[in-house]
Amino acid sequence: MTLLVIGTLAYDSIETAHASQSDVLGGSATYFSVTASYFASVRGGAVVGDDFGDEATSVFTRHGIDIQGLERVKGKTFRWRGEYDGDMNEARTLDTQLNVFQTFSPKIPPSYLASEFVFLGNIDPPLQLHVRQQFPRARLVACDTMNYWIKGKLEELKRTLAAVDLLVINEGEARMLSGSDNLKRAAREIRRLGPNIIVIKRGEYGACLFKDSTIFFAPGYPLEQVRDPTGAGDTFAGGFMGQLARSGDLSEAGLRRALVYGSVMASFAVEEFGLSRLLRLQSREIEERFQEFKTMTHFDV
Amino acid sequence: MTLLVIGTLAYDSIETAHASQSDVLGGSATYFSVTASYFASVRGGAVVGDDFGDEATSVFTRHGIDIQGLERVKGKTFRWRGEYDGDMNEARTLDTQLNVFQTFSPKIPPSYLASEFVFLGNIDPPLQLHVRQQFPRARLVACDTMNYWIKGKLEELKRTLAAVDLLVINEGEARMLSGSDNLKRAAREIRRLGPNIIVIKRGEYGACLFKDSTIFFAPGYPLEQVRDPTGAGDTFAGGFMGQLARSGDLSEAGLRRALVYGSVMASFAVEEFGLSRLLRLQSREIEERFQEFKTMTHFDV
């Protein structure tokens, strides 16, 4: 089935304790779409400036990602600069230049309108809602958000949440949004705002899924070395939504498998700098790591 | 099978954001033995002062715990006073009075010497080693430790670790002991010190088991309210070792089930203040929560 993502394309400059790179291709829609392309037919909507090169564009076309919804405007592409401390748990933003993204208003090409799965990446909540409303018959509409919108545009964010089926959110941001430090109560409060399914990302501790009265936990994959956590959350969402679009299975069992695929893909993302590892993945590697998650969590009763 | 624990008995004074209680029965051997008594035949060794009342003693006898190894000496019982912040993740020690524990040297009654499973609670490493050497034919000898000994008695601790089969340790202390922030590398470094099996406790994020080349993860049980985390780690160890002693099963599958029972028991411990919840548990409740862990972690491949 088809999967649409709306989000950012960016040039990132990243510093870790071990390395640094400037102006590498990044952004939520990039990590999401490249990841999801291993699972489903993906199309993306975003905006870039006239500095966005053919090399960057070819990343999408090589992965069979439909970029008819990619708008090119005069000016500079969105830029983010950040650094990670030794433990790689949290990015410190050093500089954000919205550039052409400042006036972004996603235009959905007619060919996108039949998308069955829609992911509203972490952008201004009214823009998310505007996109959402163009997909009244989608099978599942999910969104992401961040502390910036929770603090600055809470009422608008609530209107978006009231209109989506699923929210993917960091643990810290779930606490902030719900006003509760307790995971279970936080999920319950957020479900009251609208989304029926809540996926909470817990960094190296994995992720969990709240739906009806059930909870499902997947651990983080134990890597010996995390080289760059940039994009891990968007990669997680890309694996999760990609698997849902591939299987079309929205049952509890289908959602659980998708959550594990999200964790699988995020674990690849952080193994190397930027997109590197995601660009040369093989299906066999993905399925092997999925099996490893089964081995790491299975016990007989 | 029989399970021996050596550790502390204490009177704890605990403050949380919601409540405070003074001089409640606590200590590592208390939480461990009461918990393990739901699984196996338990005997304990510890020291108390002449202020240790019959009411406290009766907690053990009512749970069928053999306390022949409980030494009573002149003076005051070990006392600990601590408080927890809102998120209940870490205890801040306000006061420690070692009292009679200062000169503790565990004496093992002859009737204990056939114990098949031995748990060396968090006490001075040379005392742990001294006890360990009296059980050359035990099926499994496990130990716990803490930052205090890692900082202050590292060489002595290494001698203890070289002589045990299994270490149960907090994630933060595993990092400190191994010198590695990375979970997998930390476990590998610690295994080099001696113990073949490493159990790392991760608080609300659950626990994991490292053995040979395999890793197993169990999540923390999602509670809506954590009332008092005191003793959760010792309770975890009591459930883990108790299940091993009940089943006698040291296979990979048996160790995994034991890890889940550890998480089950720790989740009960923190539901109420001090020992309260653990004192009135029913086997049915334990098995139901064990099944819940299966439900929370199972997915089909």
Coordinates of C-alpha atoms in Angstrom, one line a residue:
Chain A
M1 CA 0.0 0.0 0.0
T2 CA 1.0 3.6 -0.4
L3 CA 2.6 5.8 2.3
L4 CA 2.8 9.6 2.3
V5 CA 5.1 11.6 4.5
I6 CA 5.2 15.3 5.0
G7 CA 8.1 16.8 6.8
T8 CA 11.5 18.5 6.6
L9 CA 14.4 18.1 4.2
A10 CA 17.5 19.6 5.7
Y11 CA 21.2 19.9 5.6
D12 CA 22.5 18.9 9.0
S13 CA 25.9 19.6 10.6
I14 CA 26.6 17.2 13.4
E15 CA 29.3 16.9 16.0
T16 CA 29.8 13.9 18.2
A17 CA 32.6 13.0 20.6
H18 CA 34.2 11.0 17.7
A19 CA 33.5 12.8 14.5
S20 CA 31.8 15.8 12.8
Q21 CA 30.3 16.4 9.4
S22 CA 28.8 19.5 7.8
D23 CA 25.9 19.9 5.5
V24 CA 24.9 16.2 5.2
L25 CA 21.4 15.4 3.9
G26 CA 18.9 15.1 6.8
G27 CA 15.5 16.1 7.9
S28 CA 12.5 14.2 9.2
A29 CA 11.1 13.4 5.8
T30 CA 14.4 12.2 4.5
Y31 CA 15.1 9.6 7.3
F32 CA 11.4 8.6 7.3
S33 CA 11.1 8.1 3.5
V34 CA 14.4 6.3 2.9
T35 CA 13.6 3.9 5.8
A36 CA 10.0 3.3 4.7
S37 CA 11.1 2.7 1.1
Y38 CA 12.4 -0.7 2.2
F39 CA 8.8 -1.7 3.0
A40 CA 6.3 0.2 0.9
S41 CA 5.7 2.6 -2.0
V42 CA 6.5 6.0 -0.5
R43 CA 5.8 9.6 -1.6
G44 CA 7.0 12.7 0.2
G45 CA 6.1 16.4 0.5
A46 CA 8.6 19.0 1.6
V47 CA 10.3 22.2 0.6
V48 CA 13.9 22.9 -0.4
G49 CA 15.9 25.8 -1.6
D50 CA 17.8 26.3 -4.8
D51 CA 20.9 25.0 -3.0
F52 CA 19.4 21.5 -2.9
G53 CA 21.6 19.6 -5.3
D54 CA 20.9 16.8 -7.7
E55 CA 23.0 14.4 -5.6
A56 CA 20.5 14.9 -2.7
T57 CA 17.5 14.5 -5.0
S58 CA 19.0 11.3 -6.4
V59 CA 18.9 9.7 -2.9
F60 CA 15.2 9.7 -3.1
T61 CA 14.8 8.6 -6.7
R62 CA 17.3 5.8 -6.2
H63 CA 15.1 4.5 -3.4
G64 CA 12.0 4.7 -5.6
I65 CA 10.5 7.5 -3.5
D66 CA 8.0 9.7 -5.3
I67 CA 9.0 13.3 -4.9
Q68 CA 6.4 15.1 -7.0
G69 CA 5.4 16.8 -3.8
L70 CA 8.9 18.3 -3.3
E71 CA 8.7 22.0 -3.8
R72 CA 11.7 24.0 -4.8
V73 CA 11.7 27.7 -3.9
K74 CA 14.2 30.5 -4.1
G75 CA 16.4 30.6 -1.0
K76 CA 18.4 28.2 1.2
T77 CA 17.3 24.8 2.4
F78 CA 16.5 24.3 6.1
R79 CA 19.7 23.9 8.1
W80 CA 20.3 22.3 11.6
R81 CA 23.5 22.1 13.6
G82 CA 23.7 20.1 16.7
E83 CA 26.1 18.1 18.9
Y84 CA 25.9 15.0 21.1
D85 CA 27.7 14.4 24.4
G86 CA 29.5 11.1 25.1
D87 CA 26.4 9.1 25.9
M88 CA 24.6 10.1 22.7
N89 CA 21.3 10.4 24.5
E90 CA 20.3 13.9 23.7
A91 CA 21.1 16.3 20.9
R92 CA 22.0 19.9 21.8
T93 CA 20.9 22.2 19.1
L94 CA 23.6 24.8 18.3
D95 CA 21.8 26.5 15.4
T96 CA 18.6 26.3 13.4
Q97 CA 18.1 28.2 10.2
L98 CA 14.5 27.6 9.0
N99 CA 15.2 29.4 5.7
V100 CA 12.7 28.3 3.0
F101 CA 10.9 26.2 5.6
Q102 CA 9.7 29.4 7.3
T103 CA 6.9 29.9 4.7
F104 CA 6.3 26.2 3.9
S105 CA 2.7 25.3 3.1
P106 CA 2.5 21.7 1.8
K107 CA 0.9 21.3 -1.5
I108 CA -0.5 17.8 -2.1
P109 CA -0.2 16.7 -5.7
P110 CA -3.5 15.0 -6.9
S111 CA -1.5 11.8 -7.4
Y112 CA -0.9 11.6 -3.7
L113 CA -4.5 11.9 -2.7
A114 CA -5.2 8.1 -2.7
S115 CA -2.4 7.5 -0.1
E116 CA -3.7 4.9 2.4
F117 CA -1.1 5.7 5.1
V118 CA -0.2 9.2 6.0
F119 CA 2.6 10.4 8.3
L120 CA 2.6 14.0 9.4
G121 CA 6.3 14.6 10.4
N122 CA 7.3 17.0 13.0
I123 CA 6.2 20.4 11.5
D124 CA 3.9 23.3 12.6
P125 CA 0.6 21.7 13.9
P126 CA -1.8 23.7 11.7
L127 CA 0.2 22.5 8.7
Q128 CA -0.2 19.0 9.9
L129 CA -3.9 19.5 10.3
H130 CA -4.2 21.1 6.9
V131 CA -2.6 18.0 5.3
R132 CA -4.6 15.6 7.4
Q133 CA -7.9 17.1 6.2
Q134 CA -7.0 16.2 2.6
F135 CA -7.0 12.5 3.5
P136 CA -10.5 11.7 4.9
R137 CA -10.4 8.1 3.7
A138 CA -6.8 7.2 4.7
R139 CA -6.6 3.9 6.6
L140 CA -4.3 5.4 9.2
V141 CA -3.0 9.0 9.8
A142 CA -0.2 9.3 12.2
C143 CA 1.8 12.3 13.5
D144 CA 4.9 13.2 15.3
T145 CA 5.6 16.4 17.3
M146 CA 8.2 17.9 19.6
N147 CA 8.8 20.0 22.7
Y148 CA 8.9 23.2 20.6
W149 CA 5.2 22.9 19.5
I150 CA 4.1 21.5 22.9
K151 CA 5.4 24.6 24.5
G152 CA 4.6 27.1 21.8
K153 CA 1.4 25.9 20.1
L154 CA -0.4 23.6 22.4
E155 CA -3.9 24.5 21.4
E156 CA -3.1 24.1 17.7
L157 CA -1.3 20.8 18.5
K158 CA -4.4 19.6 20.3
R159 CA -6.6 20.3 17.2
T160 CA -4.2 18.2 15.2
L161 CA -4.1 15.4 17.7
A162 CA -7.9 15.3 17.8
A163 CA -7.8 14.5 14.1
V164 CA -5.2 11.7 13.9
D165 CA -5.3 8.0 14.6
L166 CA -1.8 7.6 16.1
L167 CA 0.9 9.7 17.7
V168 CA 4.6 8.8 17.7
I169 CA 6.3 10.7 20.5
N170 CA 9.5 10.7 22.7
E171 CA 9.1 9.7 26.3
G172 CA 10.2 13.1 27.6
E173 CA 7.8 14.9 25.2
A174 CA 5.0 12.5 26.2
R175 CA 5.6 13.6 29.8
M176 CA 5.5 17.3 28.8
L177 CA 2.4 16.9 26.7
S178 CA 0.4 14.9 29.3
G179 CA 1.7 16.6 32.4
S180 CA 2.4 13.2 33.9
D181 CA 5.8 11.6 34.7
N182 CA 4.1 8.2 34.7
L183 CA 4.3 6.4 31.4
K184 CA 0.9 4.7 31.7
R185 CA -1.0 7.8 32.8
A186 CA 0.8 9.9 30.2
A187 CA -0.4 7.6 27.5
R188 CA -3.9 7.6 28.8
E189 CA -4.0 11.4 29.0
I190 CA -2.7 11.7 25.4
R191 CA -5.3 9.2 24.1
R192 CA -7.9 11.5 25.6
L193 CA -6.7 14.2 23.2
G194 CA -7.6 12.1 20.2
P195 CA -5.2 9.5 18.9
N196 CA -6.4 5.9 19.6
I197 CA -2.9 4.5 19.4
I198 CA 0.2 6.0 21.2
V199 CA 3.7 4.9 20.4
I200 CA 6.3 6.2 22.9
K201 CA 10.0 6.1 21.9
R202 CA 12.4 5.6 24.8
G203 CA 15.8 6.0 23.1
E204 CA 18.1 3.1 24.0
Y205 CA 15.4 1.6 26.1
G206 CA 13.2 0.9 23.1
A207 CA 9.6 1.7 22.5
C208 CA 6.1 0.9 23.6
L209 CA 2.7 0.8 22.1
F210 CA -0.5 1.7 23.9
K211 CA -3.8 0.7 22.3
D212 CA -7.1 0.1 24.0
S213 CA -6.2 -1.6 27.3
T214 CA -3.0 -3.3 26.0
I215 CA 0.6 -2.3 26.2
F216 CA 3.5 -3.8 24.2
F217 CA 7.2 -3.2 24.9
A218 CA 10.1 -3.6 22.5
P219 CA 13.6 -3.1 23.8
G220 CA 16.3 -1.1 22.1
Y221 CA 18.7 -3.1 20.1
P222 CA 22.0 -3.4 22.1
L223 CA 24.7 -1.9 19.9
E224 CA 28.3 -1.8 20.9
Q225 CA 28.8 1.6 19.3
V226 CA 26.3 4.4 18.6
R227 CA 27.9 6.7 16.1
D228 CA 25.2 9.3 15.4
P229 CA 21.6 9.3 16.8
T230 CA 20.4 12.0 14.4
G231 CA 17.2 10.9 12.7
A232 CA 16.7 7.8 14.9
G233 CA 13.2 8.9 15.8
D234 CA 12.2 9.6 12.2
T235 CA 13.8 6.3 11.1
F236 CA 11.8 4.5 13.8
A237 CA 8.6 6.1 12.5
G238 CA 9.6 5.1 8.9
G239 CA 10.1 1.5 9.9
F240 CA 6.9 1.4 11.9
M241 CA 4.7 3.1 9.2
G242 CA 6.5 1.3 6.4
Q243 CA 5.7 -2.1 7.8
L244 CA 2.0 -1.1 8.4
A245 CA 1.8 0.0 4.8
R246 CA 3.6 -3.2 3.6
S247 CA 1.3 -5.5 5.6
G248 CA -1.9 -3.4 5.7
D249 CA -2.3 -5.2 9.0
L250 CA -3.7 -2.8 11.7
S251 CA -4.6 -5.6 14.1
E252 CA -2.8 -5.7 17.5
A253 CA -0.4 -8.3 16.2
G254 CA 0.3 -6.2 13.1
L255 CA 1.0 -3.1 15.1
R256 CA 3.3 -5.0 17.4
R257 CA 5.4 -6.4 14.5
A258 CA 5.5 -2.8 13.1
L259 CA 6.8 -1.5 16.4
V260 CA 9.6 -4.0 16.3
Y261 CA 10.5 -3.1 12.7
G262 CA 10.6 0.5 13.9
S263 CA 13.2 -0.5 16.5
V264 CA 15.1 -2.6 14.0
M265 CA 15.4 0.4 11.6
A266 CA 16.3 2.9 14.3
S267 CA 19.1 0.6 15.4
F268 CA 20.6 0.6 11.9
A269 CA 20.3 4.4 11.6
V270 CA 22.6 5.1 14.6
E271 CA 25.3 2.7 13.6
E272 CA 26.8 5.2 11.2
F273 CA 26.9 8.9 10.6
G274 CA 23.8 10.6 9.0
L275 CA 22.0 8.4 6.5
S276 CA 25.0 6.2 5.5
R277 CA 23.8 3.0 7.0
L278 CA 20.2 3.4 5.8
L279 CA 21.3 4.0 2.3
R280 CA 23.0 0.6 1.9
L281 CA 20.7 -1.7 3.8
Q282 CA 19.6 -5.1 2.5
S283 CA 16.2 -6.7 3.1
R284 CA 18.0 -9.7 4.5
E285 CA 19.7 -7.6 7.2
I286 CA 16.4 -6.1 8.2
E287 CA 14.7 -9.5 8.5
E288 CA 17.7 -11.0 10.4
R289 CA 17.6 -8.2 12.9
F290 CA 13.8 -8.6 13.3
Q291 CA 14.4 -12.2 14.2
E292 CA 17.1 -11.1 16.7
F293 CA 14.4 -9.0 18.4
K294 CA 12.3 -12.1 18.8
T295 CA 15.3 -14.0 20.2
M296 CA 16.1 -11.2 22.6
T297 CA 12.5 -11.0 24.0
H298 CA 11.1 -14.5 23.8
F299 CA 10.4 -16.6 26.9
D300 CA 8.3 -19.6 27.5
V301 CA 5.6 -19.5 30.1
Chain B
M1 CA 15.7 -26.6 46.3
T2 CA 17.2 -24.5 49.1
L3 CA 18.3 -20.9 48.8
L4 CA 20.6 -19.0 51.2
V5 CA 20.8 -15.2 51.4
I6 CA 23.4 -13.2 53.3
G7 CA 22.7 -9.5 53.7
T8 CA 21.4 -6.7 55.9
L9 CA 18.4 -6.5 58.1
A10 CA 17.6 -2.9 58.8
Y11 CA 15.2 -0.3 60.1
D12 CA 14.5 2.1 57.3
S13 CA 13.1 5.6 57.5
I14 CA 11.7 6.6 54.1
E15 CA 10.4 9.9 52.7
T16 CA 8.6 10.2 49.4
A17 CA 6.7 13.1 47.9
H18 CA 3.5 11.5 49.2
A19 CA 4.3 9.9 52.5
S20 CA 7.0 9.1 55.1
Q21 CA 7.5 6.3 57.6
S22 CA 10.1 5.7 60.3
D23 CA 11.8 2.6 61.4
V24 CA 10.1 0.1 59.1
L25 CA 11.6 -3.3 58.7
G26 CA 14.0 -3.3 55.7
G27 CA 17.4 -4.4 54.5
S28 CA 18.6 -6.4 51.5
A29 CA 18.2 -9.8 53.2
T30 CA 14.6 -8.9 54.3
Y31 CA 13.3 -7.9 50.8
F32 CA 15.2 -10.8 49.2
S33 CA 14.1 -13.5 51.6
V34 CA 10.4 -12.5 51.9
T35 CA 10.2 -12.4 48.1
A36 CA 12.1 -15.7 47.6
S37 CA 9.9 -17.4 50.2
Y38 CA 7.0 -17.4 47.6
F39 CA 9.2 -19.7 45.4
A40 CA 11.6 -21.8 47.5
S41 CA 12.9 -22.9 50.9
V42 CA 14.9 -19.9 52.1
R43 CA 17.4 -19.4 54.9
G44 CA 19.1 -16.2 55.8
G45 CA 22.2 -14.9 57.6
A46 CA 22.4 -11.4 59.0
V47 CA 23.0 -9.5 62.2
V48 CA 20.6 -7.4 64.3
G49 CA 20.9 -5.5 67.6
D50 CA 19.0 -6.1 70.8
D51 CA 16.4 -3.5 69.5
F52 CA 15.2 -6.0 66.9
G53 CA 11.7 -6.9 68.0
D54 CA 9.7 -10.1 68.0
E55 CA 7.3 -8.5 65.5
A56 CA 10.1 -8.1 63.0
T57 CA 11.4 -11.7 63.6
S58 CA 7.9 -13.0 63.1
V59 CA 7.8 -11.6 59.5
F60 CA 10.4 -14.2 58.7
T61 CA 8.9 -17.1 60.6
R62 CA 5.5 -16.5 59.2
H63 CA 7.0 -16.8 55.7
G64 CA 8.7 -20.1 56.6
I65 CA 12.2 -18.5 56.4
D66 CA 14.9 -20.2 58.3
I67 CA 16.7 -17.7 60.5
Q68 CA 19.1 -19.9 62.4
G69 CA 21.8 -17.8 60.8
L70 CA 20.4 -14.6 62.3
E71 CA 22.8 -13.3 64.9
R72 CA 21.7 -11.0 67.7
V73 CA 24.3 -8.9 69.3
K74 CA 24.4 -6.1 71.9
G75 CA 23.7 -2.7 70.2
K76 CA 21.4 -1.2 67.6
T77 CA 20.3 -2.7 64.4
F78 CA 21.5 -1.1 61.1
R79 CA 19.5 2.0 60.2
W80 CA 19.1 3.8 56.9
R81 CA 17.2 7.0 56.2
G82 CA 16.5 8.1 52.6
E83 CA 14.2 10.1 50.4
Y84 CA 12.9 10.0 46.9
D85 CA 12.2 12.8 44.5
G86 CA 9.0 13.0 42.5
D87 CA 10.0 10.6 39.8
M88 CA 11.1 7.9 42.3
N89 CA 14.1 7.0 40.3
E90 CA 16.9 7.4 42.8
A91 CA 17.1 7.3 46.5
R92 CA 19.0 10.1 48.3
T93 CA 20.6 8.7 51.4
L94 CA 20.1 11.1 54.3
D95 CA 21.7 9.0 57.0
T96 CA 23.3 5.6 57.4
Q97 CA 24.0 4.1 60.8
L98 CA 25.9 0.8 60.5
N99 CA 25.6 0.0 64.2
V100 CA 25.9 -3.7 64.8
F101 CA 26.6 -4.2 61.1
Q102 CA 30.0 -2.6 61.5
T103 CA 31.5 -5.7 62.9
F104 CA 29.3 -8.3 61.1
S105 CA 31.1 -11.5 60.1
P106 CA 28.5 -14.0 58.9
K107 CA 28.6 -17.3 60.7
I108 CA 27.1 -20.1 58.6
P109 CA 25.2 -22.7 60.7
P110 CA 26.0 -26.3 59.7
S111 CA 22.4 -26.8 58.6
Y112 CA 22.9 -24.1 55.9
L113 CA 25.9 -25.8 54.3
A114 CA 23.9 -27.9 51.8
S115 CA 22.3 -24.8 50.3
E116 CA 22.1 -25.3 46.5
F117 CA 21.6 -21.6 45.6
V118 CA 23.5 -18.8 47.4
F119 CA 22.9 -15.1 47.1
L120 CA 25.5 -12.8 48.5
G121 CA 23.6 -9.6 49.2
N122 CA 25.2 -6.2 49.0
I123 CA 27.8 -6.3 51.9
D124 CA 31.6 -5.9 52.2
P125 CA 33.2 -7.9 49.3
P126 CA 35.6 -9.8 51.6
L127 CA 32.6 -11.0 53.7
Q128 CA 30.9 -12.1 50.5
L129 CA 34.0 -14.0 49.4
H130 CA 34.3 -15.6 52.9
V131 CA 30.7 -16.9 52.7
R132 CA 31.1 -18.0 49.0
Q133 CA 34.1 -20.2 49.9
Q134 CA 32.0 -22.2 52.3
F135 CA 29.8 -23.4 49.4
P136 CA 32.2 -25.1 46.9
R137 CA 29.4 -27.4 45.7
A138 CA 26.5 -24.9 45.3
R139 CA 24.8 -25.1 42.0
L140 CA 24.8 -21.3 41.6
V141 CA 26.4 -18.5 43.6
A142 CA 25.3 -15.0 42.8
C143 CA 26.1 -11.6 44.3
D144 CA 25.1 -8.0 44.3
T145 CA 27.2 -5.0 45.0
M146 CA 26.9 -1.2 44.9
N147 CA 28.8 2.0 44.0
Y148 CA 30.2 2.3 47.6
W149 CA 32.3 -0.9 47.2
I150 CA 33.1 -0.2 43.5
K151 CA 34.7 3.0 44.6
G152 CA 36.2 2.0 47.9
K153 CA 37.1 -1.7 47.6
L154 CA 37.5 -2.5 43.9
E155 CA 40.3 -5.0 44.3
E156 CA 38.5 -6.9 47.0
L157 CA 35.3 -6.8 44.9
K158 CA 37.2 -8.2 41.9
R159 CA 38.3 -11.2 44.1
T160 CA 34.7 -11.8 45.0
L161 CA 33.5 -11.5 41.4
A162 CA 36.2 -14.0 40.3
A163 CA 34.6 -16.5 42.6
V164 CA 30.9 -16.2 41.7
D165 CA 28.7 -17.5 38.8
L166 CA 26.4 -14.5 38.5
L167 CA 26.3 -10.8 39.3
V168 CA 23.1 -8.8 39.7
I169 CA 23.9 -5.1 39.3
N170 CA 22.2 -1.7 38.6
E171 CA 22.8 -0.2 35.2
G172 CA 24.6 2.8 36.6
E173 CA 26.8 0.6 38.8
A174 CA 27.6 -1.7 35.8
R175 CA 28.8 1.4 34.0
M176 CA 30.9 2.4 36.9
L177 CA 32.4 -1.1 37.4
S178 CA 33.2 -1.6 33.8
G179 CA 34.2 1.9 32.8
S180 CA 31.9 1.7 29.8
D181 CA 28.8 3.7 29.2
N182 CA 27.7 1.1 26.6
L183 CA 25.5 -1.7 28.0
K184 CA 26.8 -4.5 25.9
R185 CA 30.5 -3.6 26.4
A186 CA 29.9 -3.1 30.1
A187 CA 28.5 -6.6 30.4
R188 CA 31.4 -8.1 28.5
E189 CA 33.9 -6.3 30.7
I190 CA 32.2 -7.5 33.8
R191 CA 32.1 -11.1 32.5
R192 CA 35.9 -10.9 32.1
L193 CA 36.1 -10.3 35.9
G194 CA 34.5 -13.7 36.6
P195 CA 30.7 -14.1 36.6
N196 CA 29.5 -16.0 33.6
I197 CA 26.0 -14.5 33.8
I198 CA 25.3 -10.8 34.3
V199 CA 21.9 -9.5 35.2
I200 CA 21.6 -5.7 34.8
K201 CA 18.7 -3.9 36.5
R202 CA 17.4 -0.8 34.7
G203 CA 14.8 0.5 37.1
E204 CA 11.5 1.3 35.4
Y205 CA 13.0 0.1 32.1
G206 CA 13.2 -3.5 33.3
A207 CA 16.2 -5.8 33.3
C208 CA 18.4 -7.7 31.0
L209 CA 20.4 -10.9 31.1
F210 CA 23.8 -11.5 29.5
K211 CA 25.0 -15.1 29.1
D212 CA 27.4 -16.5 26.5
S213 CA 26.5 -14.6 23.3
T214 CA 22.8 -14.1 24.1
I215 CA 21.0 -11.2 25.6
F216 CA 17.5 -11.2 27.0
F217 CA 15.4 -8.2 27.8
A218 CA 12.4 -7.9 30.1
P219 CA 10.5 -4.6 30.4
G220 CA 9.6 -3.0 33.7
Y221 CA 5.9 -3.5 34.6
P222 CA 4.0 -0.3 33.9
L223 CA 2.5 0.8 37.1
E224 CA 0.2 3.9 37.4
Q225 CA 1.7 4.7 40.8
V226 CA 5.1 3.9 42.3
R227 CA 4.7 4.5 46.0
D228 CA 8.1 3.4 47.4
P229 CA 11.1 2.0 45.4
T230 CA 13.0 0.9 48.5
G231 CA 14.1 -2.7 48.2
A232 CA 13.0 -3.1 44.6
G233 CA 16.5 -4.3 43.6
D234 CA 16.7 -6.9 46.4
T235 CA 13.1 -7.9 45.6
F236 CA 14.1 -8.4 42.0
A237 CA 17.0 -10.6 43.0
G238 CA 14.7 -12.5 45.4
G239 CA 12.2 -13.3 42.6
F240 CA 15.0 -14.2 40.2
M241 CA 16.9 -16.5 42.6
G242 CA 13.7 -17.8 44.1
Q243 CA 12.5 -19.0 40.7
L244 CA 15.9 -20.6 39.9
A245 CA 15.7 -22.5 43.2
R246 CA 12.1 -23.5 42.7
S247 CA 12.7 -24.8 39.1
G248 CA 16.4 -25.9 39.4
D249 CA 16.5 -24.9 35.8
L250 CA 19.7 -23.1 34.9
S251 CA 19.2 -23.4 31.1
E252 CA 18.8 -20.3 29.0
A253 CA 15.0 -20.7 29.1
G254 CA 15.1 -21.2 32.8
L255 CA 17.2 -18.1 33.4
R256 CA 14.8 -16.0 31.2
R257 CA 11.8 -17.1 33.1
A258 CA 13.6 -16.2 36.4
L259 CA 14.4 -12.8 35.1
V260 CA 10.7 -12.2 34.4
Y261 CA 9.8 -13.4 37.8
G262 CA 12.3 -10.9 39.2
S263 CA 10.6 -8.1 37.3
V264 CA 7.2 -9.3 38.5
M265 CA 8.2 -9.3 42.1
A266 CA 9.9 -5.9 41.9
S267 CA 6.7 -4.4 40.4
F268 CA 4.8 -5.6 43.5
A269 CA 7.4 -4.3 45.9
V270 CA 7.1 -0.7 44.7
E271 CA 3.2 -0.6 44.8
E272 CA 3.2 0.1 48.5
F273 CA 5.4 1.4 51.3
G274 CA 8.2 -0.8 52.6
L275 CA 7.4 -4.5 52.6
S276 CA 3.6 -4.1 52.8
R277 CA 2.7 -5.4 49.4
L278 CA 5.2 -8.3 49.5
L279 CA 3.8 -9.5 52.9
R280 CA 0.3 -10.2 51.5
L281 CA 1.0 -11.6 48.0
Q282 CA -0.8 -14.6 46.7
S283 CA 0.7 -17.1 44.3
R284 CA -2.1 -16.5 42.0
E285 CA -1.3 -12.8 41.7
I286 CA 2.4 -13.6 41.0
E287 CA 1.5 -16.0 38.2
E288 CA -1.1 -13.6 36.7
R289 CA 1.5 -10.9 36.5
F290 CA 4.0 -13.3 35.0
Q291 CA 1.4 -14.0 32.2
E292 CA 1.0 -10.3 31.8
F293 CA 4.7 -9.9 31.0
K294 CA 4.2 -12.5 28.3
T295 CA 1.3 -10.6 26.9
M296 CA 3.3 -7.3 27.0
T297 CA 6.3 -8.7 25.2
H298 CA 5.0 -11.3 22.8
F299 CA 4.9 -10.8 19.1
D300 CA 4.6 -13.2 16.2
V301 CA 7.3 -13.3 13.5

